[in-house]
Amino acid sequence: MEPLVFEKSVSGRIAARLPDCDVPHVDAGDLLGSGSVRETLDLPEMSELDVVRHFTRLSHRNYAIDLGFYPLGSCTMKYNPKVHEMLARLDGFTDVHPLQPEETAQGALTVIHAMERILAEIAGMEAACLQPAAGAHGELVSLMMVRQYHRSRGDTDRNVILVADSAHGTNPASAARCGFSVRSVPSNDRGLTDLGALRSMLDGSVAALMLTNPNTLGLFESDVQEICRLIHEAGGLMYCDGANMNAIVGVARPGDMGFDVMHFNLHKTFSTPHGGGGPGCGAIAVGRELEPFLPVPRIADRGDGQLHLEYGRPHTIGRAHSFYGAFLVAVRAYAYIRSLGAAGLRQVAETAVLNANYVRARLRGHYEIPHDRTCMHEVVISASRQKSRHGVRALDISKRLMDYGFHPPTNYFPLVVPEALMIEPTETESRETLDAFCDALIAIARECETEPDLVRSAPHTTVVSRLDETAAVKQLNVRWTPPEQETSV
Ligand SMILES: *Cc1c(COP(=O)(O)O)cnc(C)c1O
């Protein structure tokens, strides 16, 4: 692939010629203060056609779900039908203003209210709230409610959140951010919560246990009801990290398993494209005990034919988001759920699970599969064999997959599996795509034996090869600066 040239400016070249200004001249310095106005502005000078080609070419260098398979585990990068985008772009939805009087925004309130009812039903819980902006935010808001719940009962010494050792990093982070101490519950050799260890950790300091079900090994926590019983007996609450709802939506309900509160990732399970930072929605659902603590405003149906925004709730933890959350994400999710219906949602989960098991069965024998039994929506394989025999790591295999045209799976997560490659095919991929992906991974396993250097030095077909990923995260700088004034503000 030819390298991208970023410096294309040619002095004097312009893309558009504006007519002379015919309104009275106002000096920008008078309006803004002279310190805020630059004397010169070194923008690139280019023709319109060059600009169009530059950005179109750049866009082709991106990988996207619209271009190919995205098997990123724990992320549910599925294809989201374009019709939901069209619906979310309808003027009636995009033009509604958050400060509009509620009687003029009844359509928008109806969508949010209906989504709350639907999500509560899918959760098997009492009520839902769409304010949290992401899964991690849903965790934080829920834990704030957990804290309020215990305080409201005069139970003020519960300062510990138990978190499974296979949990997503956001779980302990949210608990710590909320002021709790975090204690990690180990998994047993079947990849499930170790009940014996859990029992030994239970005392009057436990505020809640955060559990992902199915867990991040792609395994259903079959003891979940017993776990809920133990935690409740100890006076704690059960939090369900619902990021993996794609595996059970329409089939099993966290509320029925005994969970008290959960978050959904509408941007994973319910048709909002994600990656790149949002907007998203980490809607939460709660059982009866936690309902009074939900963020305000609540949308209330007082039976007068109108929906109302309700702020005066004495036990609320307050606001969790400006206005009412990422409304258009709710519109997409609503369109998705209504177009699939209950039977369609169930089919989503069943097909997602079938696809993951198909991948597992095809890769068996080529990679080590630490928990090689029926999985849920994702399968965790390990490159430990390739590492010990040929010195090729999971990261190398992921890089080599890019040469085959695939986005890599999740690497080195969950932490409890060495050299983990976590694959979530989702329900939207065809048999042909899954086969092409498995064929590539099998071919790479063979390359590890015959040409390990080829894999270790991959990718070979991309514009840039290996980046300093730590620096890219810690010192992210995506701002273009003219070469002659790198230090400008
Ligand atoms: C994605 C994910 C989260 C966090 O959700 P965000 O929307 O990214 O904040 C939490 N837990 C699990 C298991 C996840 O996969």
Short mmCIF file of C-alpha atoms and ligand atoms in Angstrom, two decimals:
data_model
loop_
_atom_site.label_atom_id
_atom_site.label_comp_id
_atom_site.label_asym_id
_atom_site.label_seq_id
_atom_site.Cartn_x
_atom_site.Cartn_y
_atom_site.Cartn_z
CA MET A 1 0.00 0.00 0.00
CA GLU A 2 1.46 3.39 -0.94
CA PRO A 3 2.23 5.66 2.01
CA LEU A 4 -0.17 8.47 2.71
CA VAL A 5 1.15 11.93 2.04
CA PHE A 6 -0.23 14.43 4.52
CA GLU A 7 1.60 17.57 3.39
CA LYS A 8 -0.29 18.50 0.23
CA SER A 9 -0.56 22.22 0.63
CA VAL A 10 0.36 24.33 -2.40
CA SER A 11 0.67 28.03 -1.75
CA GLY A 12 -2.21 29.99 -3.32
CA ARG A 13 -4.42 27.01 -4.12
CA ILE A 14 -8.01 27.35 -2.87
CA ALA A 15 -11.11 25.18 -2.74
CA ALA A 16 -13.84 27.79 -2.59
CA ARG A 17 -14.13 31.45 -3.50
CA LEU A 18 -16.47 33.34 -1.20
CA PRO A 19 -18.26 36.49 -2.40
CA ASP A 20 -17.11 39.77 -0.86
CA CYS A 21 -18.65 40.37 2.52
CA ASP A 22 -21.56 42.85 2.34
CA VAL A 23 -22.34 43.18 6.06
CA PRO A 24 -20.73 45.89 8.21
CA HIS A 25 -17.26 44.90 9.33
CA VAL A 26 -16.92 43.88 12.98
CA ASP A 27 -13.47 43.44 14.39
CA ALA A 28 -13.17 39.96 15.92
CA GLY A 29 -10.76 41.32 18.52
CA ASP A 30 -13.49 43.70 19.81
CA LEU A 31 -15.87 40.77 20.32
CA LEU A 32 -13.48 38.19 21.71
CA GLY A 33 -10.63 40.20 23.17
CA SER A 34 -7.46 40.55 21.15
CA GLY A 35 -5.71 37.74 23.04
CA SER A 36 -8.15 35.25 21.52
CA VAL A 37 -7.54 36.22 17.91
CA ARG A 38 -4.66 34.80 15.86
CA GLU A 39 -2.79 37.02 13.44
CA THR A 40 -2.12 34.22 10.99
CA LEU A 41 -3.81 30.88 10.44
CA ASP A 42 -1.65 28.36 8.63
CA LEU A 43 -4.27 26.11 7.10
CA PRO A 44 -3.37 23.84 4.19
CA GLU A 45 -4.08 25.41 0.81
CA MET A 46 -5.73 22.85 -1.44
CA SER A 47 -8.28 22.42 -4.18
CA GLU A 48 -11.68 20.92 -3.33
CA LEU A 49 -10.92 17.82 -5.37
CA ASP A 50 -7.65 17.21 -3.50
CA VAL A 51 -9.45 17.55 -0.17
CA VAL A 52 -12.18 15.11 -1.22
CA ARG A 53 -9.62 12.57 -2.43
CA HIS A 54 -7.46 12.92 0.65
CA PHE A 55 -10.27 12.22 3.10
CA THR A 56 -11.87 9.55 0.96
CA ARG A 57 -8.52 7.76 0.75
CA LEU A 58 -8.06 8.10 4.51
CA SER A 59 -11.51 6.65 5.17
CA HIS A 60 -10.58 3.57 3.15
CA ARG A 61 -7.67 2.92 5.50
CA ASN A 62 -10.06 2.39 8.38
CA TYR A 63 -11.41 -0.99 9.35
CA ALA A 64 -15.12 -1.05 10.07
CA ILE A 65 -17.96 -3.49 10.57
CA ASP A 66 -19.30 -2.24 7.22
CA LEU A 67 -16.10 -3.57 5.60
CA GLY A 68 -15.47 -6.85 7.30
CA PHE A 69 -15.72 -9.25 10.21
CA TYR A 70 -15.01 -7.78 13.64
CA PRO A 71 -14.59 -10.68 16.07
CA LEU A 72 -13.67 -8.50 19.06
CA GLY A 73 -14.67 -10.46 22.16
CA SER A 74 -16.60 -8.79 24.98
CA CYS A 75 -17.70 -6.10 22.54
CA THR A 76 -20.53 -7.50 20.41
CA MET A 77 -19.41 -5.73 17.24
CA LYS A 78 -22.36 -6.87 15.20
CA TYR A 79 -23.87 -5.41 12.09
CA ASN A 80 -26.60 -2.93 12.93
CA PRO A 81 -29.27 -2.56 10.24
CA LYS A 82 -29.12 0.77 8.41
CA VAL A 83 -32.85 1.29 8.75
CA HIS A 84 -32.28 2.08 12.44
CA GLU A 85 -29.91 4.86 11.42
CA MET A 86 -32.56 6.26 9.10
CA LEU A 87 -35.14 6.22 11.88
CA ALA A 88 -32.76 7.88 14.34
CA ARG A 89 -32.25 10.62 11.75
CA LEU A 90 -35.93 11.52 11.35
CA ASP A 91 -36.48 15.24 11.91
CA GLY A 92 -38.98 14.62 14.69
CA PHE A 93 -36.25 12.89 16.69
CA THR A 94 -33.24 15.03 15.79
CA ASP A 95 -34.98 18.40 16.12
CA VAL A 96 -36.48 17.85 19.57
CA HIS A 97 -34.82 20.18 22.06
CA PRO A 98 -34.05 19.02 25.60
CA LEU A 99 -35.44 22.24 27.06
CA GLN A 100 -38.75 21.97 25.19
CA PRO A 101 -41.86 21.93 27.43
CA GLU A 102 -42.72 18.29 28.10
CA GLU A 103 -46.18 18.54 26.53
CA THR A 104 -44.49 19.28 23.17
CA ALA A 105 -42.03 16.37 23.45
CA GLN A 106 -44.49 13.57 24.07
CA GLY A 107 -43.21 11.49 21.14
CA ALA A 108 -39.66 11.44 22.47
CA LEU A 109 -40.85 10.74 26.01
CA THR A 110 -42.99 7.90 24.68
CA VAL A 111 -39.93 6.26 23.07
CA ILE A 112 -37.86 6.54 26.26
CA HIS A 113 -40.74 5.37 28.43
CA ALA A 114 -41.44 2.39 26.15
CA MET A 115 -37.73 1.49 26.13
CA GLU A 116 -37.68 1.55 29.92
CA ARG A 117 -40.63 -0.83 30.04
CA ILE A 118 -39.07 -3.12 27.43
CA LEU A 119 -35.65 -3.22 29.11
CA ALA A 120 -37.25 -3.92 32.49
CA GLU A 121 -39.09 -6.81 30.88
CA ILE A 122 -35.93 -8.17 29.21
CA ALA A 123 -34.08 -7.84 32.54
CA GLY A 124 -36.90 -9.43 34.51
CA MET A 125 -36.81 -6.43 36.82
CA GLU A 126 -39.04 -3.63 38.07
CA ALA A 127 -37.82 -0.52 36.28
CA ALA A 128 -35.11 0.80 33.96
CA CYS A 129 -33.34 4.08 33.30
CA LEU A 130 -31.59 5.19 30.11
CA GLN A 131 -29.42 7.97 31.51
CA PRO A 132 -26.00 6.28 31.88
CA ALA A 133 -23.85 6.99 28.83
CA ALA A 134 -21.88 3.73 28.77
CA GLY A 135 -21.59 0.38 30.48
CA ALA A 136 -18.97 1.71 32.89
CA HIS A 137 -21.26 4.63 33.71
CA GLY A 138 -24.15 2.23 34.33
CA GLU A 139 -21.90 0.36 36.78
CA LEU A 140 -21.01 3.55 38.61
CA VAL A 141 -24.61 4.79 38.82
CA SER A 142 -25.78 1.37 40.02
CA LEU A 143 -23.12 1.18 42.70
CA MET A 144 -24.12 4.65 43.89
CA MET A 145 -27.65 3.29 44.28
CA VAL A 146 -26.32 0.22 46.10
CA ARG A 147 -24.54 2.51 48.56
CA GLN A 148 -27.67 4.63 49.08
CA TYR A 149 -29.74 1.49 49.60
CA HIS A 150 -27.51 0.23 52.41
CA ARG A 151 -27.27 3.67 53.98
CA SER A 152 -31.03 4.10 53.89
CA ARG A 153 -31.29 0.97 56.03
CA GLY A 154 -28.72 2.27 58.50
CA ASP A 155 -26.32 -0.39 57.22
CA THR A 156 -23.30 1.90 56.92
CA ASP A 157 -20.36 -0.53 57.22
CA ARG A 158 -20.74 -2.21 53.86
CA ASN A 159 -17.71 -0.91 52.00
CA VAL A 160 -16.62 -3.95 49.96
CA ILE A 161 -17.57 -4.86 46.40
CA LEU A 162 -16.71 -8.39 45.36
CA VAL A 163 -15.68 -8.73 41.72
CA ALA A 164 -15.06 -11.97 39.81
CA ASP A 165 -11.44 -12.32 38.67
CA SER A 166 -12.60 -12.76 35.06
CA ALA A 167 -14.51 -9.45 35.18
CA HIS A 168 -14.07 -6.60 32.74
CA GLY A 169 -11.67 -3.96 34.10
CA THR A 170 -14.50 -1.45 34.38
CA ASN A 171 -16.05 -3.46 37.27
CA PRO A 172 -13.26 -2.93 39.83
CA ALA A 173 -12.63 0.56 38.44
CA SER A 174 -16.26 1.62 38.95
CA ALA A 175 -16.34 0.13 42.45
CA ALA A 176 -13.12 1.92 43.43
CA ARG A 177 -14.34 5.18 41.85
CA CYS A 178 -17.47 4.89 43.95
CA GLY A 179 -15.36 4.67 47.12
CA PHE A 180 -15.66 0.93 47.75
CA SER A 181 -12.83 -1.50 48.49
CA VAL A 182 -12.58 -4.15 45.80
CA ARG A 183 -11.99 -7.82 46.52
CA SER A 184 -11.44 -10.29 43.73
CA VAL A 185 -13.32 -13.60 43.75
CA PRO A 186 -11.31 -16.38 42.07
CA SER A 187 -12.61 -18.64 39.32
CA ASN A 188 -12.38 -22.40 39.66
CA ASP A 189 -10.82 -24.77 37.12
CA ARG A 190 -14.11 -24.86 35.19
CA GLY A 191 -13.85 -21.11 34.55
CA LEU A 192 -16.73 -20.33 36.91
CA THR A 193 -17.01 -18.48 40.22
CA ASP A 194 -15.39 -20.56 42.97
CA LEU A 195 -18.23 -21.04 45.47
CA GLY A 196 -15.95 -22.18 48.30
CA ALA A 197 -13.78 -19.10 47.95
CA LEU A 198 -16.86 -16.90 47.70
CA ARG A 199 -18.32 -18.34 50.92
CA SER A 200 -15.11 -17.58 52.79
CA MET A 201 -15.26 -13.93 51.68
CA LEU A 202 -18.77 -13.23 52.92
CA ASP A 203 -19.30 -11.01 55.93
CA GLY A 204 -21.10 -7.85 56.98
CA SER A 205 -18.77 -5.66 54.92
CA VAL A 206 -20.02 -6.92 51.54
CA ALA A 207 -22.18 -4.36 49.74
CA ALA A 208 -22.55 -6.29 46.48
CA LEU A 209 -21.06 -8.84 44.13
CA MET A 210 -20.56 -7.84 40.51
CA LEU A 211 -20.96 -10.80 38.20
CA THR A 212 -20.99 -11.03 34.43
CA ASN A 213 -23.27 -13.74 33.12
CA PRO A 214 -22.35 -15.35 30.83
CA ASN A 215 -18.90 -14.46 32.12
CA THR A 216 -16.02 -13.14 30.06
CA LEU A 217 -14.77 -16.67 29.40
CA GLY A 218 -18.00 -17.07 27.43
CA LEU A 219 -19.34 -19.48 30.06
CA PHE A 220 -22.71 -19.41 31.76
CA GLU A 221 -22.40 -19.17 35.55
CA SER A 222 -24.55 -22.23 36.22
CA ASP A 223 -24.44 -21.67 40.00
CA VAL A 224 -25.80 -18.16 39.65
CA GLN A 225 -28.92 -18.81 41.76
CA GLU A 226 -26.86 -20.25 44.60
CA ILE A 227 -24.44 -17.30 44.34
CA CYS A 228 -27.36 -14.86 44.60
CA ARG A 229 -28.73 -16.75 47.59
CA LEU A 230 -25.36 -16.61 49.39
CA ILE A 231 -24.88 -12.89 48.76
CA HIS A 232 -28.43 -12.02 49.79
CA GLU A 233 -28.06 -14.11 52.94
CA ALA A 234 -24.98 -12.05 53.77
CA GLY A 235 -27.01 -8.87 53.30
CA GLY A 236 -25.41 -7.85 49.97
CA LEU A 237 -26.90 -7.10 46.58
CA MET A 238 -26.24 -8.77 43.22
CA TYR A 239 -25.03 -6.69 40.29
CA CYS A 240 -25.20 -8.14 36.79
CA ASP A 241 -22.76 -6.78 34.23
CA GLY A 242 -25.08 -7.18 31.25
CA ALA A 243 -22.53 -6.48 28.52
CA ASN A 244 -22.94 -10.09 27.45
CA MET A 245 -26.71 -9.95 27.04
CA ASN A 246 -26.29 -10.90 23.39
CA ALA A 247 -25.89 -14.48 24.63
CA ILE A 248 -29.14 -14.67 26.60
CA VAL A 249 -31.46 -11.91 25.44
CA GLY A 250 -34.98 -13.31 25.10
CA VAL A 251 -33.88 -16.63 26.63
CA ALA A 252 -32.99 -15.94 30.27
CA ARG A 253 -33.51 -12.92 32.54
CA PRO A 254 -31.02 -11.67 35.16
CA GLY A 255 -33.90 -10.72 37.48
CA ASP A 256 -35.14 -14.31 37.44
CA MET A 257 -31.63 -15.52 38.31
CA GLY A 258 -31.70 -13.36 41.45
CA PHE A 259 -29.87 -10.19 40.37
CA ASP A 260 -31.01 -6.90 41.91
CA VAL A 261 -29.53 -4.46 39.42
CA MET A 262 -27.82 -4.61 36.03
CA HIS A 263 -26.60 -2.56 33.13
CA PHE A 264 -27.20 -3.11 29.45
CA ASN A 265 -24.91 -1.87 26.71
CA LEU A 266 -27.40 -0.65 24.12
CA HIS A 267 -24.35 0.00 21.92
CA LYS A 268 -23.42 -3.67 22.05
CA THR A 269 -26.61 -5.67 22.18
CA PHE A 270 -29.20 -3.30 20.75
CA SER A 271 -28.10 -1.77 17.48
CA THR A 272 -25.93 1.23 18.01
CA PRO A 273 -22.61 1.13 16.17
CA HIS A 274 -19.72 1.60 18.59
CA GLY A 275 -16.01 1.84 18.90
CA GLY A 276 -14.44 5.27 18.74
CA GLY A 277 -16.05 6.57 21.87
CA GLY A 278 -19.77 6.88 21.49
CA PRO A 279 -22.43 7.99 21.83
CA GLY A 280 -23.61 4.97 23.74
CA CYS A 281 -26.05 4.02 26.43
CA GLY A 282 -25.44 1.89 29.50
CA ALA A 283 -29.10 1.65 30.51
CA ILE A 284 -29.71 0.14 33.93
CA ALA A 285 -32.51 -2.00 35.31
CA VAL A 286 -33.34 -2.48 38.97
CA GLY A 287 -35.53 -4.59 41.19
CA ARG A 288 -38.16 -3.18 43.52
CA GLU A 289 -35.75 -2.43 46.41
CA LEU A 290 -33.55 -0.16 44.32
CA GLU A 291 -36.27 1.58 42.29
CA PRO A 292 -36.59 4.57 44.67
CA PHE A 293 -32.89 5.40 44.17
CA LEU A 294 -32.98 5.70 40.35
CA PRO A 295 -31.63 8.92 38.82
CA VAL A 296 -34.00 11.79 38.06
CA PRO A 297 -35.85 12.83 36.07
CA ARG A 298 -38.07 9.76 35.89
CA ILE A 299 -40.69 9.59 33.18
CA ALA A 300 -44.03 9.17 34.88
CA ASP A 301 -47.35 8.03 33.44
CA ARG A 302 -49.96 9.56 35.73
CA GLY A 303 -52.82 8.25 33.62
CA ASP A 304 -53.79 11.69 32.22
CA GLY A 305 -52.79 10.85 28.66
CA GLN A 306 -49.44 12.65 28.98
CA LEU A 307 -46.02 11.59 30.12
CA HIS A 308 -44.33 13.75 32.74
CA LEU A 309 -40.77 14.35 33.89
CA GLU A 310 -40.59 13.75 37.60
CA TYR A 311 -37.84 15.25 39.74
CA GLY A 312 -39.27 15.19 43.25
CA ARG A 313 -38.17 11.76 44.39
CA PRO A 314 -36.76 11.82 47.92
CA HIS A 315 -34.37 8.86 47.66
CA THR A 316 -32.91 9.49 44.20
CA ILE A 317 -29.15 9.58 43.78
CA GLY A 318 -29.68 12.66 41.57
CA ARG A 319 -28.87 13.18 37.93
CA ALA A 320 -26.64 10.79 36.03
CA HIS A 321 -26.49 12.61 32.68
CA SER A 322 -27.33 15.99 31.25
CA PHE A 323 -31.01 16.00 30.30
CA TYR A 324 -32.21 12.44 29.55
CA GLY A 325 -29.19 10.57 28.20
CA ALA A 326 -28.25 9.70 24.61
CA PHE A 327 -31.77 9.81 23.21
CA LEU A 328 -31.03 8.72 19.64
CA VAL A 329 -29.36 5.56 20.93
CA ALA A 330 -32.67 4.75 22.58
CA VAL A 331 -34.43 5.32 19.25
CA ARG A 332 -32.13 2.84 17.48
CA ALA A 333 -32.57 0.26 20.22
CA TYR A 334 -36.32 0.74 20.15
CA ALA A 335 -36.41 0.22 16.38
CA TYR A 336 -34.24 -2.87 16.73
CA ILE A 337 -36.28 -4.48 19.47
CA ARG A 338 -39.66 -3.67 17.91
CA SER A 339 -38.61 -4.94 14.49
CA LEU A 340 -37.31 -8.23 15.92
CA GLY A 341 -40.02 -8.85 18.48
CA ALA A 342 -39.64 -11.34 21.32
CA ALA A 343 -39.08 -14.31 19.03
CA GLY A 344 -36.51 -12.42 16.98
CA LEU A 345 -34.56 -11.39 20.07
CA ARG A 346 -34.43 -15.00 21.20
CA GLN A 347 -33.11 -15.94 17.78
CA VAL A 348 -30.34 -13.32 18.13
CA ALA A 349 -29.05 -15.07 21.25
CA GLU A 350 -29.44 -18.56 19.84
CA THR A 351 -27.60 -17.74 16.62
CA ALA A 352 -24.85 -15.84 18.46
CA VAL A 353 -24.25 -18.88 20.67
CA LEU A 354 -24.36 -21.28 17.71
CA ASN A 355 -21.81 -19.19 15.79
CA ALA A 356 -19.38 -19.07 18.72
CA ASN A 357 -19.61 -22.82 19.15
CA TYR A 358 -19.06 -23.32 15.41
CA VAL A 359 -15.82 -21.32 15.64
CA ARG A 360 -14.79 -23.26 18.74
CA ALA A 361 -15.36 -26.58 17.02
CA ARG A 362 -13.43 -25.54 13.93
CA LEU A 363 -10.42 -24.23 15.87
CA ARG A 364 -10.18 -27.19 18.22
CA GLY A 365 -6.94 -29.08 17.54
CA HIS A 366 -5.24 -25.99 16.10
CA TYR A 367 -5.26 -23.88 19.27
CA GLU A 368 -5.57 -24.69 22.91
CA ILE A 369 -9.09 -24.03 24.20
CA PRO A 370 -8.84 -23.73 27.98
CA HIS A 371 -12.52 -24.46 28.63
CA ASP A 372 -13.45 -26.63 25.72
CA ARG A 373 -17.14 -27.22 26.30
CA THR A 374 -20.29 -25.60 25.00
CA CYS A 375 -19.74 -21.87 25.27
CA MET A 376 -22.15 -18.98 25.03
CA HIS A 377 -21.73 -16.07 22.60
CA GLU A 378 -17.93 -15.98 22.66
CA VAL A 379 -15.06 -18.42 22.84
CA VAL A 380 -11.65 -17.86 24.43
CA ILE A 381 -8.77 -19.68 22.74
CA SER A 382 -5.14 -19.53 23.82
CA ALA A 383 -1.88 -19.21 21.90
CA SER A 384 0.07 -20.80 24.77
CA ARG A 385 1.00 -23.80 22.58
CA GLN A 386 2.28 -21.51 19.80
CA LYS A 387 4.21 -19.51 22.38
CA SER A 388 5.94 -22.42 24.09
CA ARG A 389 6.74 -24.34 20.91
CA HIS A 390 7.46 -21.59 18.40
CA GLY A 391 7.85 -18.38 20.37
CA VAL A 392 4.78 -16.82 18.74
CA ARG A 393 2.45 -14.85 21.01
CA ALA A 394 -1.26 -14.08 20.86
CA LEU A 395 -0.39 -10.53 19.80
CA ASP A 396 1.62 -11.83 16.81
CA ILE A 397 -1.27 -13.99 15.69
CA SER A 398 -3.61 -11.02 15.93
CA LYS A 399 -1.24 -8.90 13.85
CA ARG A 400 -0.97 -11.65 11.25
CA LEU A 401 -4.77 -11.86 11.02
CA MET A 402 -4.72 -8.30 9.71
CA ASP A 403 -2.72 -9.52 6.71
CA TYR A 404 -5.59 -11.93 6.04
CA GLY A 405 -8.03 -9.00 6.10
CA PHE A 406 -9.61 -9.53 9.51
CA HIS A 407 -9.87 -7.32 12.54
CA PRO A 408 -8.06 -9.07 15.40
CA PRO A 409 -9.99 -10.61 18.28
CA THR A 410 -9.59 -9.27 21.82
CA ASN A 411 -6.06 -10.00 23.10
CA TYR A 412 -4.93 -10.96 26.60
CA PHE A 413 -8.42 -10.78 28.07
CA PRO A 414 -9.80 -12.25 30.23
CA LEU A 415 -6.67 -11.97 32.35
CA VAL A 416 -7.13 -15.44 33.83
CA VAL A 417 -6.25 -17.12 30.49
CA PRO A 418 -2.60 -16.86 29.35
CA GLU A 419 -2.14 -15.75 25.72
CA ALA A 420 -5.89 -15.28 25.41
CA LEU A 421 -7.60 -14.60 22.11
CA MET A 422 -11.26 -13.90 22.74
CA ILE A 423 -13.53 -14.33 19.75
CA GLU A 424 -17.14 -13.14 19.55
CA PRO A 425 -18.56 -13.85 16.11
CA THR A 426 -22.09 -12.47 16.84
CA GLU A 427 -25.26 -13.59 15.10
CA THR A 428 -24.92 -11.37 12.05
CA GLU A 429 -22.05 -13.22 10.34
CA SER A 430 -22.60 -15.82 7.65
CA ARG A 431 -21.25 -19.35 7.61
CA GLU A 432 -18.91 -18.29 4.77
CA THR A 433 -17.41 -15.47 6.82
CA LEU A 434 -16.92 -17.68 9.86
CA ASP A 435 -15.23 -20.30 7.67
CA ALA A 436 -12.92 -17.75 6.06
CA PHE A 437 -11.95 -16.46 9.50
CA CYS A 438 -11.32 -19.95 10.90
CA ASP A 439 -9.36 -20.88 7.75
CA ALA A 440 -7.14 -17.85 8.33
CA LEU A 441 -6.51 -18.74 11.98
CA ILE A 442 -5.75 -22.35 11.01
CA ALA A 443 -3.36 -21.18 8.27
CA ILE A 444 -1.62 -18.93 10.82
CA ALA A 445 -1.29 -21.85 13.26
CA ARG A 446 0.51 -23.69 10.43
CA GLU A 447 2.72 -20.66 9.72
CA CYS A 448 3.70 -20.65 13.41
CA GLU A 449 5.24 -24.08 12.80
CA THR A 450 6.84 -23.44 9.42
CA GLU A 451 7.58 -19.69 9.30
CA PRO A 452 7.28 -18.27 12.82
CA ASP A 453 9.24 -15.14 11.83
CA LEU A 454 6.58 -14.26 9.27
CA VAL A 455 3.97 -14.21 12.05
CA ARG A 456 6.23 -12.49 14.57
CA SER A 457 6.93 -9.61 12.18
CA ALA A 458 3.33 -9.18 10.93
CA PRO A 459 1.44 -7.21 9.75
CA HIS A 460 3.05 -6.95 6.32
CA THR A 461 0.22 -5.43 4.26
CA THR A 462 -0.81 -2.44 6.36
CA VAL A 463 0.34 1.16 5.97
CA VAL A 464 2.17 1.07 9.28
CA SER A 465 3.31 -2.10 10.98
CA ARG A 466 3.78 -2.32 14.74
CA LEU A 467 3.06 0.80 16.70
CA ASP A 468 4.17 1.74 20.16
CA GLU A 469 0.72 0.99 21.52
CA THR A 470 1.47 2.24 25.02
CA ALA A 471 2.62 5.60 23.71
CA ALA A 472 -0.38 5.74 21.39
CA VAL A 473 -2.69 5.39 24.40
CA LYS A 474 -0.75 7.49 26.90
CA GLN A 475 0.28 10.32 24.58
CA LEU A 476 -2.53 10.31 22.06
CA ASN A 477 -2.11 13.18 19.66
CA VAL A 478 -4.36 13.25 16.63
CA ARG A 479 -4.04 16.96 15.96
CA TRP A 480 -2.31 18.04 12.78
CA THR A 481 0.24 20.78 13.27
CA PRO A 482 1.94 22.72 10.50
CA PRO A 483 5.53 21.40 10.31
CA GLU A 484 7.19 24.79 10.82
CA GLN A 485 5.35 25.60 14.09
CA GLU A 486 5.07 22.31 15.98
CA THR A 487 4.94 24.10 19.33
CA SER A 488 1.94 26.34 18.55
CA VAL A 489 -1.08 26.13 20.86
C1 LIG B 1 -17.91 -3.44 27.25
C2 LIG B 1 -17.99 -4.00 28.61
C3 LIG B 1 -18.14 -3.17 29.73
C4 LIG B 1 -18.08 -1.65 29.67
O1 LIG B 1 -18.97 -1.07 28.81
P1 LIG B 1 -18.64 0.35 28.13
O2 LIG B 1 -19.87 0.72 27.43
O3 LIG B 1 -17.47 0.11 27.23
O4 LIG B 1 -18.29 1.29 29.24
C5 LIG B 1 -18.30 -3.77 30.96
N1 LIG B 1 -18.26 -5.11 31.08
C6 LIG B 1 -18.10 -5.94 30.04
C7 LIG B 1 -18.11 -7.42 30.24
C8 LIG B 1 -17.95 -5.41 28.76
O5 LIG B 1 -17.76 -6.22 27.72
#
